[in-house]
Coordinates of C-alpha atoms and ligand atoms in Angstrom, one line a residue:
X147 CA 22.1 -56.0 -28.1
X148 CA 24.4 -53.8 -30.3
X149 CA 25.5 -56.8 -32.3
X150 CA 21.7 -57.6 -33.4
X151 CA 20.1 -54.2 -33.6
X152 CA 16.3 -54.2 -33.8
X153 CA 15.8 -58.0 -33.1
X154 CA 13.4 -57.4 -30.3
X155 CA 11.9 -60.8 -30.3
X156 CA 15.2 -62.5 -30.3
X157 CA 16.6 -60.3 -27.4
X158 CA 13.3 -61.2 -25.6
X159 CA 13.9 -64.9 -26.0
X160 CA 17.5 -64.7 -25.0
X161 CA 16.8 -62.7 -21.9
X162 CA 14.2 -65.1 -20.9
X163 CA 16.7 -68.1 -21.1
X164 CA 19.6 -66.4 -19.6
X165 CA 17.4 -65.1 -16.6
X166 CA 16.9 -68.6 -15.5
X167 CA 20.2 -70.5 -16.1
X168 CA 22.2 -68.9 -13.5
X169 CA 21.9 -71.9 -11.1
X170 CA 23.1 -74.1 -13.8
X171 CA 26.2 -72.1 -14.6
X172 CA 27.2 -71.8 -10.8
X173 CA 27.0 -75.6 -10.6
X174 CA 29.1 -76.0 -13.8
X175 CA 31.9 -73.6 -14.0
X176 CA 33.0 -75.5 -17.0
X177 CA 30.2 -73.9 -19.1
X178 CA 31.4 -70.5 -18.4
X179 CA 35.0 -71.4 -19.1
X180 CA 34.0 -72.8 -22.5
X181 CA 31.9 -69.7 -23.2
X182 CA 28.8 -71.7 -23.9
X183 CA 26.4 -68.9 -23.4
X184 CA 28.2 -66.7 -26.0
X185 CA 28.4 -69.5 -28.4
X186 CA 24.9 -70.6 -28.0
X187 CA 23.5 -67.3 -28.7
X188 CA 25.3 -67.0 -31.9
X189 CA 23.7 -69.1 -34.9
X190 CA 26.1 -71.4 -36.5
X191 CA 25.1 -70.0 -40.0
X192 CA 22.3 -67.9 -41.2
X193 CA 21.2 -67.6 -44.9
X194 CA 19.1 -64.7 -46.3
X195 CA 17.9 -64.9 -49.9
X196 CA 15.8 -63.2 -52.7
X197 CA 12.7 -65.1 -53.6
X198 CA 11.2 -63.8 -57.0
X199 CA 8.0 -65.1 -58.2
X200 CA 5.0 -64.3 -60.5
X201 CA 1.4 -64.0 -59.5
X202 CA -1.5 -65.0 -61.7
X203 CA -1.9 -61.7 -63.4
X204 CA 1.8 -61.7 -64.5
X205 CA 3.0 -59.3 -61.8
X206 CA 6.5 -60.0 -60.4
X207 CA 6.9 -60.1 -56.6
X208 CA 10.2 -60.2 -54.6
X209 CA 10.1 -61.7 -51.2
X210 CA 12.8 -62.4 -48.6
X211 CA 13.8 -66.0 -47.6
X212 CA 15.5 -66.9 -44.3
X213 CA 17.2 -70.0 -42.9
X214 CA 18.8 -69.7 -39.5
X215 CA 20.8 -72.8 -38.6
X216 CA 21.2 -72.3 -34.9
X217 CA 22.9 -75.2 -33.2
X218 CA 23.8 -78.6 -34.4
X219 CA 25.4 -80.1 -31.4
X220 CA 22.7 -82.8 -30.7
X221 CA 21.8 -83.6 -34.3
X222 CA 20.9 -82.0 -37.7
X223 CA 19.3 -78.5 -37.4
X224 CA 15.5 -79.0 -37.1
X225 CA 12.7 -76.5 -37.0
X226 CA 9.8 -75.0 -39.2
X227 CA 9.5 -72.5 -41.9
X228 CA 7.0 -69.6 -41.4
X229 CA 5.4 -67.8 -44.2
X230 CA 3.9 -64.6 -42.8
X231 CA 4.2 -60.8 -43.6
X232 CA 5.6 -60.1 -40.3
X233 CA 8.6 -62.4 -40.6
X234 CA 11.9 -60.5 -40.3
X235 CA 15.4 -62.0 -39.4
X236 CA 14.9 -61.3 -35.7
X237 CA 11.6 -63.3 -35.8
X238 CA 13.4 -66.1 -37.3
X239 CA 16.3 -66.1 -34.9
X240 CA 13.9 -65.9 -31.7
X241 CA 12.2 -69.1 -33.1
X242 CA 15.4 -70.8 -33.9
X243 CA 16.8 -70.0 -30.5
X244 CA 13.7 -71.3 -28.7
X245 CA 13.9 -74.4 -30.9
X246 CA 17.5 -75.4 -29.6
X247 CA 16.1 -75.8 -26.2
X248 CA 12.8 -77.3 -27.2
X249 CA 14.5 -79.9 -29.3
X250 CA 16.9 -80.8 -26.5
X251 CA 13.9 -81.1 -24.1
X252 CA 12.5 -83.9 -26.1
X253 CA 15.6 -85.9 -25.5
X254 CA 15.8 -86.9 -29.2
X255 CA 18.9 -86.4 -31.4
X256 CA 18.0 -83.1 -33.1
X257 CA 19.7 -79.6 -33.3
X258 CA 17.7 -76.3 -33.7
X259 CA 17.0 -74.1 -36.6
X260 CA 14.1 -72.1 -38.2
X261 CA 13.3 -70.4 -41.4
X262 CA 10.7 -68.7 -43.4
X263 CA 9.7 -65.8 -45.6
X264 CA 7.7 -62.6 -45.4
X265 CA 5.5 -64.0 -48.1
X266 CA 1.6 -64.0 -47.2
X267 CA -0.1 -67.0 -48.5
X268 CA -3.5 -65.7 -47.6
X269 CA -5.7 -64.9 -50.5
X270 CA -3.2 -66.3 -52.9
X271 CA -4.3 -69.2 -55.4
X272 CA -2.8 -72.5 -55.3
X273 CA -0.8 -71.9 -58.3
X274 CA 0.7 -68.7 -56.9
X275 CA 1.6 -70.5 -53.7
X276 CA 3.2 -73.3 -55.7
X277 CA 5.2 -70.8 -57.7
X278 CA 6.4 -69.1 -54.5
X279 CA 7.3 -72.4 -52.9
X280 CA 9.3 -73.5 -56.0
X281 CA 11.2 -70.3 -56.1
X282 CA 11.9 -70.4 -52.3
X283 CA 13.2 -74.0 -52.7
X284 CA 15.4 -73.1 -55.6
X285 CA 17.7 -71.4 -53.0
X286 CA 16.9 -73.4 -49.8
X287 CA 17.8 -76.8 -51.4
X288 CA 21.4 -76.3 -51.3
X289 CA 21.3 -75.7 -47.4
X290 CA 19.2 -78.7 -46.4
X291 CA 19.4 -82.4 -46.2
X292 CA 18.4 -85.4 -43.9
X293 CA 21.9 -85.3 -42.2
X294 CA 22.2 -81.4 -42.2
X295 CA 19.1 -79.5 -41.8
X296 CA 15.5 -80.7 -41.9
X297 CA 12.8 -77.9 -42.1
X298 CA 9.1 -78.5 -41.3
X299 CA 5.9 -76.3 -41.3
X300 CA 5.0 -73.4 -39.0
X301 CA 2.6 -70.5 -39.5
X302 CA 1.4 -70.4 -43.0
X303 CA 3.3 -73.6 -44.1
X304 CA 1.0 -76.6 -44.0
X305 CA 0.7 -79.9 -46.1
X306 CA 0.0 -78.0 -49.3
X307 CA 3.2 -75.7 -49.0
X308 CA 5.4 -78.7 -47.9
X309 CA 4.0 -80.8 -50.9
X310 CA 5.1 -78.1 -53.4
X311 CA 8.5 -77.6 -51.4
X312 CA 9.3 -81.3 -51.4
X313 CA 8.2 -81.8 -55.0
X314 CA 10.7 -79.0 -56.0
X315 CA 13.4 -80.4 -53.9
X316 CA 13.2 -83.9 -55.4
X317 CA 13.1 -82.3 -58.9
X318 CA 16.2 -80.3 -58.4
X319 CA 18.2 -82.9 -56.6
X320 CA 16.9 -86.0 -58.5
X321 CA 16.7 -87.7 -55.0
X322 CA 13.7 -89.1 -53.1
X323 CA 15.0 -88.0 -49.9
X324 CA 12.0 -88.4 -47.6
X325 CA 13.8 -87.3 -44.5
X326 CA 14.7 -83.7 -45.7
X327 CA 11.4 -82.2 -44.8
X328 CA 8.9 -83.2 -42.1
X329 CA 5.1 -82.6 -41.7
X330 CA 4.7 -84.3 -45.0
X331 CA 1.4 -85.4 -46.3
X332 CA 0.6 -89.2 -45.5
X333 CA 0.4 -89.8 -49.2
X334 CA 4.2 -89.3 -49.7
X335 CA 6.2 -90.3 -46.7
X336 CA 4.4 -88.3 -43.9
X337 CA 3.8 -89.6 -40.4
X338 CA 0.7 -90.4 -38.7
X339 CA -0.1 -87.8 -35.9
X340 CA 2.2 -85.1 -37.2
X341 CA -0.6 -83.0 -38.0
X342 CA -2.2 -83.4 -34.5
X343 CA 1.1 -83.4 -32.6
X344 CA 1.7 -80.0 -31.4
X345 CA -1.9 -79.6 -30.3
X346 CA -2.3 -83.0 -28.6
X347 CA 1.2 -82.6 -27.2
X348 CA 0.4 -79.3 -25.4
X349 CA -2.8 -80.8 -24.0
X350 CA -0.9 -83.9 -22.7
X351 CA 1.7 -81.5 -21.1
X352 CA -1.0 -79.4 -19.4
X353 CA -2.8 -82.6 -18.3
X354 CA 0.5 -83.6 -16.5
X355 CA 0.6 -80.2 -15.0
X356 CA -3.0 -80.5 -13.7
X357 CA -2.2 -84.2 -12.6
X358 CA 0.7 -83.0 -10.6
X359 CA -1.7 -80.9 -8.5
X360 CA -4.2 -83.8 -8.3
X361 CA -6.5 -82.4 -10.9
X362 CA -7.6 -83.1 -14.5
X363 CA -9.3 -81.5 -17.6
X364 CA -12.7 -83.2 -16.6
X365 CA -15.5 -80.4 -16.5
X366 CA -13.0 -77.5 -17.0
X367 CA -13.7 -74.4 -19.3
X368 CA -10.8 -73.8 -21.6
X369 CA -9.9 -70.9 -23.8
X370 CA -7.6 -71.6 -27.0
X371 CA -6.5 -68.8 -29.1
X372 CA -5.9 -69.2 -32.9
X373 CA -7.7 -71.6 -35.1
X374 CA -4.8 -73.0 -37.2
X375 CA -2.9 -76.3 -36.9
X376 CA -2.0 -76.0 -33.2
X377 CA -5.4 -74.7 -32.0
X378 CA -7.5 -77.1 -33.8
X379 CA -6.0 -80.2 -32.5
X380 CA -5.5 -78.7 -29.1
X381 CA -9.3 -78.3 -29.1
X382 CA -9.8 -81.8 -30.3
X383 CA -7.6 -83.3 -27.5
X384 CA -9.1 -81.1 -24.7
X385 CA -12.5 -82.3 -25.7
X386 CA -11.3 -85.9 -25.6
X387 CA -9.9 -85.4 -22.2
X388 CA -13.3 -84.1 -20.9
X389 CA -12.6 -80.4 -21.1
X390 CA -14.9 -77.9 -22.9
X391 CA -13.3 -75.2 -25.2
X392 CA -15.5 -72.2 -25.0
X393 CA -13.5 -69.7 -27.3
X394 CA -11.3 -69.8 -30.3
X395 CA -9.9 -67.0 -32.6
X396 CA -8.2 -65.7 -35.6
X397 CA -6.7 -62.4 -36.5
X398 CA -10.2 -61.0 -37.2
X399 CA -11.6 -61.8 -33.7
X400 CA -12.8 -64.5 -31.5
X401 CA -16.0 -66.5 -31.1
X402 CA -17.3 -67.3 -27.8
X403 CA -19.6 -70.5 -27.7
X404 CA -20.5 -71.3 -23.9
X405 CA -21.9 -74.6 -25.1
X406 CA -18.4 -75.6 -26.5
X407 CA -16.8 -75.0 -30.0
X408 CA -18.2 -77.2 -32.6
X409 CA -14.8 -78.6 -33.7
X410 CA -16.1 -80.3 -37.0
X411 CA -17.5 -77.0 -38.1
X412 CA -14.4 -75.0 -37.1
X413 CA -12.1 -77.5 -39.0
X414 CA -14.4 -77.3 -42.2
X415 CA -14.2 -73.5 -42.1
X416 CA -10.4 -73.3 -41.6
X417 CA -9.0 -76.5 -43.2
X418 CA -11.4 -77.0 -46.2
X419 CA -13.1 -73.7 -46.9
X420 CA -10.1 -71.5 -45.7
X421 CA -12.4 -68.8 -44.3
X422 CA -12.4 -66.3 -41.5
X423 CA -13.6 -67.2 -38.2
X424 CA -16.7 -65.0 -38.6
X425 CA -18.2 -67.8 -40.6
X426 CA -18.7 -69.8 -37.3
X427 CA -21.3 -67.4 -36.0
X428 CA -23.2 -67.4 -39.4
X429 CA -23.8 -71.3 -38.5
X430 CA -24.0 -71.0 -34.8
X431 CA -26.5 -68.2 -33.8
X432 CA -26.0 -68.7 -30.1
X433 CA -22.3 -68.0 -30.5
X434 CA -21.0 -64.5 -30.1
X435 CA -18.3 -62.9 -32.4
X436 CA -16.2 -60.5 -30.6
X437 CA -13.8 -58.0 -32.2
X438 CA -13.4 -55.3 -29.7
X439 CA -11.6 -57.1 -26.6
X440 CA -9.2 -59.9 -25.8
X441 CA -10.2 -63.5 -26.0
X442 CA -8.4 -63.8 -22.5
X443 CA -11.3 -61.9 -20.9
X444 CA -13.5 -65.0 -21.4
X445 CA -13.5 -66.8 -18.0
X446 CA -11.8 -70.2 -18.1
X447 CA -9.8 -72.6 -15.7
X448 CA -7.3 -73.4 -18.5
X449 CA -5.9 -71.0 -21.1
X450 CA -4.0 -72.3 -24.1
X451 CA -2.6 -69.5 -26.3
X452 CA -2.0 -71.1 -29.6
X453 CA -1.9 -68.2 -32.2
X454 CA 1.3 -66.3 -32.2
X455 CA 4.0 -64.5 -30.2
X456 CA 3.4 -61.8 -27.7
X457 CA -0.5 -62.2 -27.9
X458 CA -1.1 -62.6 -24.0
X459 CA 0.1 -59.3 -22.1
X460 CA 0.0 -58.2 -18.5
X461 CA -3.7 -56.9 -18.6
X462 CA -4.7 -60.3 -20.3
X463 CA -2.9 -62.2 -17.5
X464 CA -4.5 -60.1 -14.8
X465 CA -7.8 -60.9 -16.4
X466 CA -7.2 -64.5 -16.5
X467 CA -6.0 -64.7 -12.8
X468 CA -9.0 -62.6 -11.6
X469 CA -11.4 -65.2 -13.4
X470 CA -9.9 -68.0 -11.7
X471 CA -7.7 -69.5 -14.3
X472 CA -5.5 -72.3 -12.8
X473 CA -3.0 -73.1 -15.8
X474 CA -1.7 -71.2 -18.9
X475 CA 0.0 -73.7 -21.4
X476 CA 1.6 -72.1 -24.3
X477 CA 0.8 -73.9 -27.7
X478 CA 2.3 -71.2 -29.7
X479 CA 5.9 -69.9 -29.4
X480 CA 6.4 -67.2 -26.9
X481 CA 2.7 -66.0 -26.9
X482 CA 3.0 -64.6 -23.4
X483 CA 4.9 -61.2 -22.9
X484 CA 7.4 -61.2 -20.1
X485 CA 5.1 -58.9 -18.1
X486 CA 2.3 -61.3 -18.7
X487 CA 4.5 -64.2 -17.3
X488 CA 5.3 -62.2 -14.3
X489 CA 1.7 -61.4 -13.4
X490 CA 0.7 -65.0 -13.9
X491 CA 3.5 -66.3 -11.6
X492 CA 2.7 -63.7 -9.0
X493 CA -0.9 -64.7 -9.0
X494 CA 0.0 -68.3 -8.5
X495 CA -1.2 -69.4 -11.9
X496 CA 0.8 -72.5 -13.1
X497 CA 2.7 -71.6 -16.4
X498 CA 3.8 -74.1 -19.0
X499 CA 6.3 -72.3 -21.4
X500 CA 6.1 -73.2 -25.1
X501 CA 9.4 -74.5 -25.3
X502 CA 8.3 -77.4 -23.1
X503 CA 4.5 -77.4 -23.9
X504 CA 4.6 -77.2 -27.5
X505 CA 7.5 -79.7 -28.1
X506 CA 5.2 -82.4 -29.4
X507 CA 5.3 -81.2 -33.0
X508 CA 9.0 -81.3 -33.3
X509 CA 9.2 -84.5 -31.4
X510 CA 6.8 -86.2 -33.8
X511 CA 8.9 -84.7 -36.7
X512 CA 11.9 -86.6 -35.2
X513 CA 9.7 -89.7 -35.2
X514 CA 8.8 -89.0 -38.9
X515 CA 12.6 -88.9 -39.7
X516 CA 13.1 -92.3 -37.9
X517 CA 10.3 -93.8 -40.2
X518 CA 11.7 -92.2 -43.3
X519 CA 15.3 -93.5 -42.4
X520 CA 13.9 -97.0 -41.8
X521 CA 11.5 -97.0 -44.8
X522 CA 8.8 -97.8 -42.2
X523 CA 5.3 -96.4 -41.3
X524 CA 3.8 -96.6 -37.9
X525 CA 0.2 -96.8 -37.0
X526 CA -1.8 -93.8 -35.6
X527 CA -2.2 -95.5 -32.2
X528 CA 1.5 -96.5 -31.9
X529 CA 2.6 -92.9 -32.9
X530 CA 0.2 -91.2 -30.5
X531 CA 1.5 -93.4 -27.6
X532 CA 5.0 -92.5 -28.5
X533 CA 4.0 -88.8 -28.4
X534 CA 2.2 -89.2 -25.1
X535 CA 5.2 -90.8 -23.6
X536 CA 7.5 -88.2 -24.9
X537 CA 5.4 -85.3 -23.6
X538 CA 5.1 -86.9 -20.2
X539 CA 8.9 -87.3 -20.2
X540 CA 9.3 -83.6 -21.2
X541 CA 7.0 -82.7 -18.3
X542 CA 8.8 -84.8 -15.7
X543 CA 12.2 -83.6 -16.9
X544 CA 11.0 -79.9 -16.4
X545 CA 9.3 -80.7 -13.1
X546 CA 12.3 -82.6 -11.7
X547 CA 14.9 -80.0 -12.8
X548 CA 12.9 -77.1 -11.2
X549 CA 12.8 -79.3 -7.9
X550 CA 16.6 -80.0 -8.2
X551 CA 17.5 -76.4 -8.6
X552 CA 15.1 -75.4 -5.6
X553 CA 12.4 -73.8 -7.8
X554 CA 9.5 -76.4 -7.4
X555 CA 6.6 -75.8 -9.8
X556 CA 8.6 -73.4 -11.8
X557 CA 8.3 -74.9 -15.3
X558 CA 10.1 -71.8 -16.9
X559 CA 13.3 -72.6 -14.8
X560 CA 13.0 -76.2 -15.3
X561 CA 12.6 -76.1 -19.0
X562 CA 15.4 -73.5 -19.5
X563 CA 18.0 -75.3 -17.2
X564 CA 17.1 -78.7 -18.5
X565 CA 17.2 -77.8 -22.2
X566 CA 20.4 -75.7 -21.7
X567 CA 22.4 -78.2 -19.7
X568 CA 21.9 -80.9 -22.4
X569 CA 23.0 -78.7 -25.2
X570 CA 25.9 -77.4 -23.1
X571 CA 27.2 -81.0 -22.4
X572 CA 27.1 -81.9 -26.0
X573 CA 28.9 -78.7 -26.9
X574 CA 31.6 -79.2 -24.4
X575 CA 31.9 -82.8 -25.6
X576 CA 32.5 -81.7 -29.1
X577 CA 35.2 -79.3 -28.4
X578 CA 35.5 -75.7 -29.6
X579 CA 33.4 -75.9 -32.9
Ligands
NDP254 P1 -1.3 -71.5 -38.4 O1 -0.9 -70.6 -39.4 O2 -1.8 -72.9 -38.7 O3 -2.3 -70.8 -37.4 C1 -2.1 -69.7 -36.9 C2 -3.5 -69.1 -36.3 O4 -3.2 -68.0 -35.3 C3 -4.3 -68.7 -37.4 O5 -5.7 -69.1 -37.0 C4 -4.1 -67.1 -37.3 O6 -5.2 -66.5 -37.8 C5 -4.0 -66.9 -35.8 N1 -3.4 -65.7 -35.6 C6 -2.2 -65.2 -36.0 N2 -2.0 -64.0 -35.5 C7 -2.9 -63.7 -34.7 C8 -3.4 -62.7 -33.9 N3 -2.5 -61.6 -33.9 N4 -4.4 -62.7 -33.0 C9 -5.3 -63.9 -33.2 N5 -5.0 -64.8 -33.9 C10 -3.8 -64.9 -34.7 O7 0.0 -71.8 -37.4 P2 0.2 -72.9 -36.4 O8 -0.9 -73.3 -35.8 O9 1.2 -73.8 -36.9 O10 1.2 -72.1 -35.3 C11 0.7 -71.3 -34.3 C12 1.9 -71.1 -33.2 O11 2.3 -72.3 -32.8 C13 3.0 -70.3 -33.8 O12 3.5 -69.5 -32.7 C14 4.0 -71.5 -34.1 O13 5.3 -70.9 -34.2 C15 3.7 -72.4 -33.0 N6 4.2 -73.8 -33.2 C16 3.6 -74.5 -34.2 C17 4.0 -75.9 -34.3 C18 3.3 -76.8 -35.4 O14 3.6 -77.9 -35.4 N7 2.5 -76.2 -36.3 C19 5.1 -76.5 -33.6 C20 5.3 -75.7 -32.4 C21 5.1 -74.3 -32.1 P3 -5.2 -65.8 -39.2 O15 -5.5 -66.9 -40.2 O16 -6.3 -64.8 -39.2 O17 -3.8 -65.3 -39.4

């Protein structure tokens, strides 16, 4: 703690992993001897840089940029960029740390990293966002590359931002290096299903959790928080699998639509018009707009937090359990507080942690890297099948590891032990680096 003062979220993420991997360390004394825990908690490299840019009225702004290259034992550093005013070094370190284990769980050859800035793209014009992205890349370009570090999108970084970032990288380096960024638009080297991947993948994972108890999404009421990239495509897949999403949110509140969220309308509001969720109730009079209580008060059988970290606390967890929730699946990174997780587990609610349940996005990014490297482009159907197979594998790996270590049904232990063991084995093999 004293080495990383004030990095609350990073401490929270490290504690969560260390609390579950004891049995793996007991079984493998060579991990302790090689000091894998200490090495894994220390990023290989972290870069912090100044990002100056000019707004439309000529005022100068200074933001802070970050790239934390956490672990490259399994492959190039891989993980998204987040543009949000709340971003601090501790935020990026927590996300990068989680990413190491998530990427390991996919079974694909990718290490873990994360980056971003405290820049807030909301309310900024396209040209302002472009100028910011160009300035950000003017420093970032020297740290990344298809064999070293491959960033992607995250909160506040979608296809518009990735386009500006890639354009600037290409211009500075004079290289059309498609594999240097993932989440690109289909028009210039992007992959089918990347946009949908995290939401679809989370839904597939939870579908496997339901199947493992002889159940399915059919006829279930589902609550999805957020209305960004992850949330929208979670809603789409839940509807395709026969569930009904009855509530969605953004940071201004949530809408409760007992007849089921009209996804085309919500996509239009969020992806095209870039408006607040309040516009939903303007168009759907029977839906209720709620700003004075938590979305987790809405009764449901499946809850999929897909907005941000620490958005579901112990009170929310108690409300979910009381209302008959069977499964909570984390679409976002660490959306449930440690107390929230404890309450859910004590109440017997199955809990799918983000590092397993939301691994579909990075897995599809790795597929995008494969396509870029081979100058190939796969169909939507083929790509979605690959994603589905990967998510079933991630589920089965967590499930089997939990059983192997005497914790059946404990997806937190399963995910942490399986992810940690894969990285630890690779680090041992590479020697003291
Ligand atoms: P977006 O920026 O596309 O969407 C985030 C959504 O969450 C927005 O609707 C935002 O609303 C909402 N939100 C933010 N803070 C709050 C809050 N305090 N209460 C309610 N709603 C809130 O991000 P993504 O969908 O890409 O990412 C969401 C989460 O999923 C993050 O934790 C991210 O790290 C994780 N993730 C994303 C992946 C991806 O492929 N995109 C991959 C794996 C994980 P508003 O617009 O009002 O801020």
